[in-house]
Amino acid sequence: MKTLLTGSEGLVGSTIEADVRVGGRTPPFPGYKEHKKRWLDLRNTREVNNLFTETKPTHVIHTAARVGGLGANMNYMGEFFYDNMMINLNVLEAARRVGVEKVVSFLSTCIYPADIEYPLEEHKVHDGEPHSSNFGYSYAKRMLEVQGRAYEEQYGMKHSCVIPTNIYGPNDNFELENSHVLPALIHKCYLAKKNKTDLVVWGSGKPLREFIYSEDVGELTQMILEREEGADMFILSSGEEISIKGLVELVAKVMKFKGDIVFDDSKPDGQHRKPTSGVLVRNAFPSYKFTPLKKGIKKTVEWFLENYESCRK
Ligand code: GDP
């Protein structure tokens, strides 16, 4: 088995062992010294074909994508569509040309239909229009599932999709305004402790979310890659929801923050909850132990403190 990994410096990619590691971000970024790997533009068909012909992988984990928050998705709708379509078309086509046995590709829960009936289940992904704020990204990602399925049918190259819930861990983006809730709270808590101010949390604290530690996503992905089966999709979820209030209390505890936690109701709550089913992955790997949230937060905070100068923030 010779595995090629795309997106090797990302939140998930950085947790996965692979024989060929392909990154897109320009160095230096935290941890880049450990990456004995190549940087190339996955939108460029010739570069991708050359890479696969040269390295001849038998297995591929495809995490690379052009990603961004709400603002970036709305401002660069066309680029998000084009970049992701090209990256995915190139990677799967190059893989099947060199006879790769199996590919595991990453999708995202945000590509599901806007008016979905919860809980999210794997098979509902094509059941309606994605949200208008990110349809460029969403349709490109949905086509990745279609391409993988079509290639498995015609060429027998096995293809599985994974759909993680909110991933957190080392190498995340810890920006204060533009990141997801957990890295934002860790950074805000750090500043509140340092400056002896309140820890200000957006919204009411009532919304519920599911979180998964990046190393769990990496391990489950490798376990899925090693399975005989293909033509399947797995939402990666431990099945546990936590309120934002519960989450911030955990962060404060781990970071030994003793000040006041204030909920800023003028900021939006977003959706109340977005539960997923996650039954398929838990049935496929019944003995798998998900990292408890507190332990994952602890490891993430340790990494953040050690890499404060160089991390994305
Ligand atoms: P969402 O799942 O798409 O809503 O993504 P987010 O991770 O951005 O937000 C999840 C929840 O955390 C929302 O209810 C936010 O209001 C809440 N939240 C509380 N504090 C923060 C913060 O500092 N940053 C972010 N991004 N969300 C926060």
mmCIF file of C-alpha atoms and ligand atoms in Angstrom:
data_model
loop_
_atom_site.group_PDB
_atom_site.id
_atom_site.type_symbol
_atom_site.label_atom_id
_atom_site.label_comp_id
_atom_site.label_asym_id
_atom_site.label_seq_id
_atom_site.Cartn_x
_atom_site.Cartn_y
_atom_site.Cartn_z
ATOM 1 C CA MET A 1 0.000 0.000 0.000
ATOM 2 C CA LYS A 2 1.422 3.388 -1.029
ATOM 3 C CA THR A 3 -0.699 6.318 0.074
ATOM 4 C CA LEU A 4 -0.762 9.797 -1.407
ATOM 5 C CA LEU A 5 -2.299 12.534 0.722
ATOM 6 C CA THR A 6 -3.521 15.868 -0.621
ATOM 7 C CA GLY A 7 -3.921 18.803 1.766
ATOM 8 C CA SER A 8 -1.088 17.514 3.923
ATOM 9 C CA GLU A 9 -0.654 20.633 6.044
ATOM 10 C CA GLY A 10 -4.342 21.083 6.833
ATOM 11 C CA LEU A 11 -6.207 20.433 10.035
ATOM 12 C CA VAL A 12 -6.805 16.776 9.137
ATOM 13 C CA GLY A 13 -3.948 16.211 6.695
ATOM 14 C CA SER A 14 -1.362 17.089 9.332
ATOM 15 C CA THR A 15 -2.555 14.127 11.461
ATOM 16 C CA ILE A 16 -2.273 11.519 8.674
ATOM 17 C CA GLU A 17 0.791 9.424 7.824
ATOM 18 C CA ALA A 18 1.369 9.040 4.078
ATOM 19 C CA ASP A 19 4.114 8.075 1.648
ATOM 20 C CA VAL A 20 3.539 11.081 -0.597
ATOM 21 C CA ARG A 21 2.377 14.319 0.999
ATOM 22 C CA VAL A 22 1.036 17.074 -1.218
ATOM 23 C CA GLY A 23 0.462 20.576 0.105
ATOM 24 C CA GLY A 24 -0.732 23.780 -1.417
ATOM 25 C CA ARG A 25 0.091 26.431 1.126
ATOM 26 C CA THR A 26 3.354 28.317 0.810
ATOM 27 C CA PRO A 27 5.805 27.644 3.643
ATOM 28 C CA PRO A 28 6.601 28.467 6.341
ATOM 29 C CA PHE A 29 3.570 27.415 8.369
ATOM 30 C CA PRO A 30 3.611 25.652 11.751
ATOM 31 C CA GLY A 31 5.039 22.182 11.468
ATOM 32 C CA TYR A 32 6.254 22.617 7.897
ATOM 33 C CA LYS A 33 9.717 21.340 8.703
ATOM 34 C CA GLU A 34 8.327 17.867 9.415
ATOM 35 C CA HIS A 35 6.636 17.765 6.017
ATOM 36 C CA LYS A 36 9.073 16.167 3.616
ATOM 37 C CA LYS A 37 6.726 16.846 0.810
ATOM 38 C CA ARG A 38 5.815 18.648 -2.351
ATOM 39 C CA TRP A 39 3.863 21.765 -3.053
ATOM 40 C CA LEU A 40 1.939 22.003 -6.253
ATOM 41 C CA ASP A 41 -1.106 23.608 -7.763
ATOM 42 C CA LEU A 42 -3.730 20.868 -7.828
ATOM 43 C CA ARG A 43 -5.775 22.908 -10.309
ATOM 44 C CA ASN A 44 -3.072 22.283 -12.893
ATOM 45 C CA THR A 45 -3.844 19.045 -14.765
ATOM 46 C CA ARG A 46 -0.323 18.498 -16.053
ATOM 47 C CA GLU A 47 1.291 18.963 -12.643
ATOM 48 C CA VAL A 48 -1.146 16.532 -11.054
ATOM 49 C CA ASN A 49 -0.695 13.914 -13.781
ATOM 50 C CA ASN A 50 3.092 14.187 -13.482
ATOM 51 C CA LEU A 51 2.915 13.754 -9.731
ATOM 52 C CA PHE A 52 0.841 10.570 -9.970
ATOM 53 C CA THR A 53 2.933 9.102 -12.809
ATOM 54 C CA GLU A 54 6.103 9.763 -10.853
ATOM 55 C CA THR A 55 4.946 8.522 -7.447
ATOM 56 C CA LYS A 56 2.500 5.721 -8.478
ATOM 57 C CA PRO A 57 0.325 5.589 -5.356
ATOM 58 C CA THR A 58 -2.064 2.690 -4.768
ATOM 59 C CA HIS A 59 -4.267 4.625 -2.350
ATOM 60 C CA VAL A 60 -5.261 8.289 -2.059
ATOM 61 C CA ILE A 61 -6.654 10.415 0.776
ATOM 62 C CA HIS A 62 -7.988 13.595 -0.767
ATOM 63 C CA THR A 63 -8.496 16.347 1.808
ATOM 64 C CA ALA A 64 -7.311 19.324 -0.268
ATOM 65 C CA ALA A 65 -9.881 21.967 -1.176
ATOM 66 C CA ARG A 66 -10.294 25.697 -1.591
ATOM 67 C CA VAL A 67 -12.139 26.551 1.627
ATOM 68 C CA GLY A 68 -13.238 29.666 3.455
ATOM 69 C CA GLY A 69 -15.858 31.199 5.694
ATOM 70 C CA LEU A 70 -19.146 32.785 4.764
ATOM 71 C CA GLY A 71 -17.640 36.027 3.424
ATOM 72 C CA ALA A 72 -15.065 34.343 1.194
ATOM 73 C CA ASN A 73 -17.670 31.919 -0.192
ATOM 74 C CA MET A 74 -19.968 34.794 -1.139
ATOM 75 C CA ASN A 75 -17.254 37.064 -2.588
ATOM 76 C CA TYR A 76 -15.466 34.362 -4.570
ATOM 77 C CA MET A 77 -18.387 32.119 -5.577
ATOM 78 C CA GLY A 78 -16.965 31.413 -9.039
ATOM 79 C CA GLU A 79 -13.445 30.789 -7.814
ATOM 80 C CA PHE A 80 -14.681 28.388 -5.160
ATOM 81 C CA PHE A 81 -16.549 26.463 -7.844
ATOM 82 C CA TYR A 82 -13.708 26.464 -10.400
ATOM 83 C CA ASP A 83 -10.857 25.714 -8.008
ATOM 84 C CA ASN A 84 -12.653 22.841 -6.314
ATOM 85 C CA MET A 85 -13.968 21.349 -9.555
ATOM 86 C CA MET A 86 -10.476 21.441 -11.090
ATOM 87 C CA ILE A 87 -8.733 20.051 -8.000
ATOM 88 C CA ASN A 88 -11.191 17.156 -7.750
ATOM 89 C CA LEU A 89 -11.364 16.382 -11.481
ATOM 90 C CA ASN A 90 -7.556 16.324 -11.660
ATOM 91 C CA VAL A 91 -6.965 14.223 -8.562
ATOM 92 C CA LEU A 92 -9.510 11.495 -9.326
ATOM 93 C CA GLU A 93 -8.644 11.357 -13.028
ATOM 94 C CA ALA A 94 -4.890 11.137 -12.348
ATOM 95 C CA ALA A 95 -5.588 8.453 -9.724
ATOM 96 C CA ARG A 96 -7.573 6.256 -12.084
ATOM 97 C CA ARG A 97 -4.988 6.717 -14.869
ATOM 98 C CA VAL A 98 -2.251 5.151 -12.721
ATOM 99 C CA GLY A 99 -4.561 2.414 -11.422
ATOM 100 C CA VAL A 100 -5.139 3.583 -7.848
ATOM 101 C CA GLU A 101 -7.184 0.989 -5.922
ATOM 102 C CA LYS A 102 -9.078 3.255 -3.551
ATOM 103 C CA VAL A 103 -9.630 6.943 -2.852
ATOM 104 C CA VAL A 104 -11.198 8.503 0.246
ATOM 105 C CA SER A 105 -12.396 12.071 -0.414
ATOM 106 C CA PHE A 106 -13.514 14.751 2.015
ATOM 107 C CA LEU A 107 -16.903 16.425 1.782
ATOM 108 C CA SER A 108 -18.425 18.805 4.324
ATOM 109 C CA THR A 109 -21.729 19.064 6.188
ATOM 110 C CA CYS A 110 -22.264 22.580 4.763
ATOM 111 C CA ILE A 111 -22.931 21.183 1.260
ATOM 112 C CA TYR A 112 -26.223 19.584 2.344
ATOM 113 C CA PRO A 113 -29.531 20.994 1.057
ATOM 114 C CA ALA A 114 -30.527 24.257 2.751
ATOM 115 C CA ASP A 115 -33.978 22.947 3.709
ATOM 116 C CA ILE A 116 -32.782 19.529 4.911
ATOM 117 C CA GLU A 117 -34.723 17.561 7.464
ATOM 118 C CA TYR A 118 -32.425 16.816 10.401
ATOM 119 C CA PRO A 119 -30.604 14.681 11.390
ATOM 120 C CA LEU A 120 -28.170 14.825 8.465
ATOM 121 C CA GLU A 121 -27.792 11.417 6.885
ATOM 122 C CA GLU A 122 -25.304 10.416 4.211
ATOM 123 C CA HIS A 123 -27.865 9.688 1.495
ATOM 124 C CA LYS A 124 -29.560 13.120 1.708
ATOM 125 C CA VAL A 125 -26.633 15.066 0.245
ATOM 126 C CA HIS A 126 -28.154 15.551 -3.239
ATOM 127 C CA ASP A 127 -31.764 15.972 -2.094
ATOM 128 C CA GLY A 128 -32.131 19.727 -2.744
ATOM 129 C CA GLU A 129 -30.416 23.055 -3.465
ATOM 130 C CA PRO A 130 -27.488 23.952 -1.209
ATOM 131 C CA HIS A 131 -27.584 27.240 0.698
ATOM 132 C CA SER A 132 -27.326 30.246 -1.647
ATOM 133 C CA SER A 133 -24.339 31.629 0.285
ATOM 134 C CA ASN A 134 -22.016 28.775 -0.744
ATOM 135 C CA PHE A 135 -23.543 27.011 -3.739
ATOM 136 C CA GLY A 136 -20.303 27.292 -5.773
ATOM 137 C CA TYR A 137 -18.349 25.312 -3.200
ATOM 138 C CA SER A 138 -21.220 22.956 -2.421
ATOM 139 C CA TYR A 139 -21.960 21.830 -5.970
ATOM 140 C CA ALA A 140 -18.253 21.310 -6.673
ATOM 141 C CA LYS A 141 -18.012 19.100 -3.570
ATOM 142 C CA ARG A 142 -21.175 17.205 -4.474
ATOM 143 C CA MET A 143 -19.667 16.497 -7.909
ATOM 144 C CA LEU A 144 -16.670 14.915 -6.181
ATOM 145 C CA GLU A 145 -19.036 12.292 -4.777
ATOM 146 C CA VAL A 146 -20.595 11.863 -8.241
ATOM 147 C CA GLN A 147 -17.214 11.527 -9.972
ATOM 148 C CA GLY A 148 -16.017 8.982 -7.415
ATOM 149 C CA ARG A 149 -19.185 6.926 -7.805
ATOM 150 C CA ALA A 150 -19.061 7.084 -11.620
ATOM 151 C CA TYR A 151 -15.391 6.067 -11.677
ATOM 152 C CA GLU A 152 -16.043 3.175 -9.334
ATOM 153 C CA GLU A 153 -18.849 2.009 -11.619
ATOM 154 C CA GLN A 154 -16.889 2.298 -14.862
ATOM 155 C CA TYR A 155 -13.280 1.672 -13.806
ATOM 156 C CA GLY A 156 -13.631 -0.188 -10.505
ATOM 157 C CA MET A 157 -11.561 2.400 -8.618
ATOM 158 C CA LYS A 158 -13.059 2.256 -5.130
ATOM 159 C CA HIS A 159 -14.243 5.545 -3.709
ATOM 160 C CA SER A 160 -15.504 6.516 -0.262
ATOM 161 C CA CYS A 161 -16.548 9.931 1.001
ATOM 162 C CA VAL A 162 -16.161 11.177 4.542
ATOM 163 C CA ILE A 163 -18.219 14.048 5.931
ATOM 164 C CA PRO A 164 -16.814 15.273 9.243
ATOM 165 C CA THR A 165 -18.758 17.362 11.772
ATOM 166 C CA ASN A 166 -16.882 20.410 13.209
ATOM 167 C CA ILE A 167 -13.216 19.400 13.207
ATOM 168 C CA TYR A 168 -10.905 21.019 15.725
ATOM 169 C CA GLY A 169 -7.292 20.493 16.747
ATOM 170 C CA PRO A 170 -3.705 21.664 16.197
ATOM 171 C CA ASN A 171 -3.011 23.625 12.982
ATOM 172 C CA ASP A 172 -6.483 25.168 13.006
ATOM 173 C CA ASN A 173 -7.182 28.782 12.108
ATOM 174 C CA PHE A 174 -7.341 30.721 15.404
ATOM 175 C CA GLU A 175 -8.420 34.092 13.966
ATOM 176 C CA LEU A 176 -10.749 36.019 16.255
ATOM 177 C CA GLU A 177 -13.387 37.108 13.739
ATOM 178 C CA ASN A 178 -13.197 34.635 10.857
ATOM 179 C CA SER A 179 -12.645 31.254 12.427
ATOM 180 C CA HIS A 180 -14.971 28.621 13.839
ATOM 181 C CA VAL A 181 -16.220 28.720 17.380
ATOM 182 C CA LEU A 182 -13.732 26.466 19.175
ATOM 183 C CA PRO A 183 -10.433 27.956 17.915
ATOM 184 C CA ALA A 184 -11.944 31.458 18.289
ATOM 185 C CA LEU A 185 -12.882 30.749 21.908
ATOM 186 C CA ILE A 186 -9.435 29.343 22.708
ATOM 187 C CA HIS A 187 -7.785 32.485 21.322
ATOM 188 C CA LYS A 188 -10.298 34.799 23.058
ATOM 189 C CA CYS A 189 -9.834 33.000 26.353
ATOM 190 C CA TYR A 190 -6.055 33.332 26.006
ATOM 191 C CA LEU A 191 -6.399 37.107 25.467
ATOM 192 C CA ALA A 192 -8.976 37.544 28.251
ATOM 193 C CA LYS A 193 -6.682 35.773 30.697
ATOM 194 C CA LYS A 194 -3.655 37.784 29.602
ATOM 195 C CA ASN A 195 -5.440 41.162 29.621
ATOM 196 C CA LYS A 196 -7.628 40.360 32.657
ATOM 197 C CA THR A 197 -10.855 41.093 30.770
ATOM 198 C CA ASP A 198 -14.188 39.267 30.408
ATOM 199 C CA LEU A 199 -14.408 36.370 27.968
ATOM 200 C CA VAL A 200 -17.039 37.539 25.460
ATOM 201 C CA VAL A 201 -18.933 34.778 23.630
ATOM 202 C CA TRP A 202 -21.172 35.391 20.609
ATOM 203 C CA GLY A 203 -24.900 34.739 20.936
ATOM 204 C CA SER A 204 -26.898 33.150 23.735
ATOM 205 C CA GLY A 205 -24.710 30.097 24.319
ATOM 206 C CA LYS A 206 -27.756 27.891 23.693
ATOM 207 C CA PRO A 207 -27.020 26.494 20.198
ATOM 208 C CA LEU A 208 -25.858 22.882 20.074
ATOM 209 C CA ARG A 209 -22.984 21.596 17.935
ATOM 210 C CA GLU A 210 -21.007 18.389 17.426
ATOM 211 C CA PHE A 211 -17.204 18.434 17.453
ATOM 212 C CA ILE A 212 -14.632 15.882 16.363
ATOM 213 C CA TYR A 213 -10.918 15.910 17.152
ATOM 214 C CA SER A 214 -8.694 16.088 14.058
ATOM 215 C CA GLU A 215 -6.705 12.961 14.984
ATOM 216 C CA ASP A 216 -9.966 10.970 15.189
ATOM 217 C CA VAL A 217 -10.850 12.140 11.686
ATOM 218 C CA GLY A 218 -7.399 11.068 10.483
ATOM 219 C CA GLU A 219 -7.652 7.629 12.111
ATOM 220 C CA LEU A 220 -11.177 6.934 10.894
ATOM 221 C CA THR A 221 -10.193 8.017 7.386
ATOM 222 C CA GLN A 222 -7.304 5.566 7.341
ATOM 223 C CA MET A 223 -9.580 2.809 8.648
ATOM 224 C CA ILE A 224 -12.072 3.553 5.870
ATOM 225 C CA LEU A 225 -9.251 3.558 3.299
ATOM 226 C CA GLU A 226 -8.188 0.081 4.442
ATOM 227 C CA ARG A 227 -11.672 -1.418 4.082
ATOM 228 C CA GLU A 228 -12.494 -3.645 1.131
ATOM 229 C CA GLU A 229 -15.705 -1.787 0.450
ATOM 230 C CA GLY A 230 -16.187 1.324 -1.650
ATOM 231 C CA ALA A 231 -19.098 3.324 -3.068
ATOM 232 C CA ASP A 232 -20.017 4.538 0.388
ATOM 233 C CA MET A 233 -20.198 7.701 2.484
ATOM 234 C CA PHE A 234 -19.622 8.227 6.189
ATOM 235 C CA ILE A 235 -20.577 11.172 8.341
ATOM 236 C CA LEU A 236 -17.850 11.271 11.004
ATOM 237 C CA SER A 237 -19.631 11.940 14.262
ATOM 238 C CA SER A 238 -19.414 10.671 17.816
ATOM 239 C CA GLY A 239 -23.146 11.384 18.124
ATOM 240 C CA GLU A 240 -22.700 13.829 21.024
ATOM 241 C CA GLU A 241 -23.882 17.416 20.961
ATOM 242 C CA ILE A 242 -22.740 20.148 23.357
ATOM 243 C CA SER A 243 -24.120 23.648 23.893
ATOM 244 C CA ILE A 244 -21.875 26.631 23.179
ATOM 245 C CA LYS A 245 -22.206 27.469 26.888
ATOM 246 C CA GLY A 246 -20.978 23.991 27.812
ATOM 247 C CA LEU A 247 -18.159 24.368 25.325
ATOM 248 C CA VAL A 248 -16.927 27.714 26.636
ATOM 249 C CA GLU A 249 -17.024 26.371 30.187
ATOM 250 C CA LEU A 250 -14.774 23.492 29.111
ATOM 251 C CA VAL A 251 -12.354 25.884 27.388
ATOM 252 C CA ALA A 252 -12.272 28.130 30.481
ATOM 253 C CA LYS A 253 -11.620 25.128 32.718
ATOM 254 C CA VAL A 254 -8.823 23.733 30.553
ATOM 255 C CA MET A 255 -7.200 27.186 30.255
ATOM 256 C CA LYS A 256 -7.706 27.924 33.980
ATOM 257 C CA PHE A 257 -9.575 31.131 33.180
ATOM 258 C CA LYS A 258 -11.107 32.536 36.348
ATOM 259 C CA GLY A 259 -12.716 35.724 34.986
ATOM 260 C CA ASP A 260 -16.316 36.287 33.875
ATOM 261 C CA ILE A 261 -17.892 34.694 30.825
ATOM 262 C CA VAL A 262 -20.274 37.106 29.070
ATOM 263 C CA PHE A 263 -22.766 36.173 26.328
ATOM 264 C CA ASP A 264 -23.133 38.908 23.702
ATOM 265 C CA ASP A 265 -26.741 38.642 22.504
ATOM 266 C CA SER A 266 -26.174 41.237 19.790
ATOM 267 C CA LYS A 267 -24.148 38.608 17.883
ATOM 268 C CA PRO A 268 -25.996 35.905 15.924
ATOM 269 C CA ASP A 269 -26.613 32.410 17.242
ATOM 270 C CA GLY A 270 -26.901 30.879 13.784
ATOM 271 C CA GLN A 271 -28.848 27.674 13.552
ATOM 272 C CA HIS A 272 -30.002 26.204 16.866
ATOM 273 C CA ARG A 273 -28.696 22.733 16.126
ATOM 274 C CA LYS A 274 -27.473 20.679 13.144
ATOM 275 C CA PRO A 275 -27.532 17.098 14.395
ATOM 276 C CA THR A 276 -26.076 14.321 12.282
ATOM 277 C CA SER A 277 -26.827 10.636 12.310
ATOM 278 C CA GLY A 278 -23.324 9.147 12.227
ATOM 279 C CA VAL A 279 -24.811 5.661 12.620
ATOM 280 C CA LEU A 280 -22.952 4.246 9.602
ATOM 281 C CA VAL A 281 -19.452 5.001 10.891
ATOM 282 C CA ARG A 282 -20.262 3.794 14.394
ATOM 283 C CA ASN A 283 -21.685 0.558 12.961
ATOM 284 C CA ALA A 284 -18.655 0.060 10.718
ATOM 285 C CA PHE A 285 -16.214 0.580 13.632
ATOM 286 C CA PRO A 286 -18.198 -0.256 16.772
ATOM 287 C CA SER A 287 -15.169 -0.395 19.085
ATOM 288 C CA TYR A 288 -13.681 2.942 17.979
ATOM 289 C CA LYS A 289 -13.225 5.325 20.914
ATOM 290 C CA PHE A 290 -13.688 8.988 20.037
ATOM 291 C CA THR A 291 -11.392 11.423 21.877
ATOM 292 C CA PRO A 292 -13.403 13.038 24.703
ATOM 293 C CA LEU A 293 -13.942 16.748 24.029
ATOM 294 C CA LYS A 294 -12.085 17.883 27.154
ATOM 295 C CA LYS A 295 -9.003 15.869 26.248
ATOM 296 C CA GLY A 296 -9.063 17.135 22.647
ATOM 297 C CA ILE A 297 -9.421 20.732 23.812
ATOM 298 C CA LYS A 298 -6.500 20.231 26.191
ATOM 299 C CA LYS A 299 -4.243 18.987 23.388
ATOM 300 C CA THR A 300 -5.372 21.818 21.109
ATOM 301 C CA VAL A 301 -4.720 24.455 23.781
ATOM 302 C CA GLU A 302 -1.237 23.026 24.425
ATOM 303 C CA TRP A 303 -0.461 23.242 20.712
ATOM 304 C CA PHE A 304 -1.861 26.770 20.475
ATOM 305 C CA LEU A 305 0.280 27.991 23.384
ATOM 306 C CA GLU A 306 3.414 26.345 21.995
ATOM 307 C CA ASN A 307 2.836 27.686 18.473
ATOM 308 C CA TYR A 308 1.334 31.047 19.367
ATOM 309 C CA GLU A 309 3.845 33.080 17.365
ATOM 310 C CA SER A 310 3.533 31.154 14.103
ATOM 311 C CA CYS A 311 -0.017 29.756 14.059
ATOM 312 C CA ARG A 312 -2.829 31.139 11.879
ATOM 313 C CA LYS A 313 -4.499 33.814 14.005
HETATM 314 P P1 GDP B 1 -21.762 27.430 12.588
HETATM 315 O O1 GDP B 1 -21.846 26.032 13.088
HETATM 316 O O2 GDP B 1 -21.801 27.518 11.103
HETATM 317 O O3 GDP B 1 -22.790 28.316 13.247
HETATM 318 O O4 GDP B 1 -20.290 27.919 12.938
HETATM 319 P P2 GDP B 1 -19.479 28.660 14.071
HETATM 320 O O5 GDP B 1 -18.434 27.732 14.559
HETATM 321 O O6 GDP B 1 -18.989 29.965 13.495
HETATM 322 O O7 GDP B 1 -20.469 29.044 15.284
HETATM 323 C C1 GDP B 1 -21.087 28.100 16.112
HETATM 324 C C2 GDP B 1 -21.807 28.784 17.271
HETATM 325 O O8 GDP B 1 -20.859 29.356 18.171
HETATM 326 C C3 GDP B 1 -22.749 29.931 16.887
HETATM 327 O O9 GDP B 1 -23.929 29.808 17.677
HETATM 328 C C4 GDP B 1 -21.985 31.174 17.314
HETATM 329 O O10 GDP B 1 -22.834 32.248 17.663
HETATM 330 C C5 GDP B 1 -21.245 30.658 18.535
HETATM 331 N N1 GDP B 1 -20.056 31.440 18.925
HETATM 332 C C6 GDP B 1 -19.827 31.930 20.154
HETATM 333 N N2 GDP B 1 -18.662 32.612 20.194
HETATM 334 C C7 GDP B 1 -18.127 32.535 18.954
HETATM 335 C C8 GDP B 1 -16.912 33.040 18.380
HETATM 336 O O11 GDP B 1 -16.110 33.714 19.002
HETATM 337 N N3 GDP B 1 -16.689 32.735 17.054
HETATM 338 C C9 GDP B 1 -17.570 31.960 16.325
HETATM 339 N N4 GDP B 1 -17.273 31.685 15.039
HETATM 340 N N5 GDP B 1 -18.727 31.492 16.846
HETATM 341 C C10 GDP B 1 -19.008 31.764 18.138
#
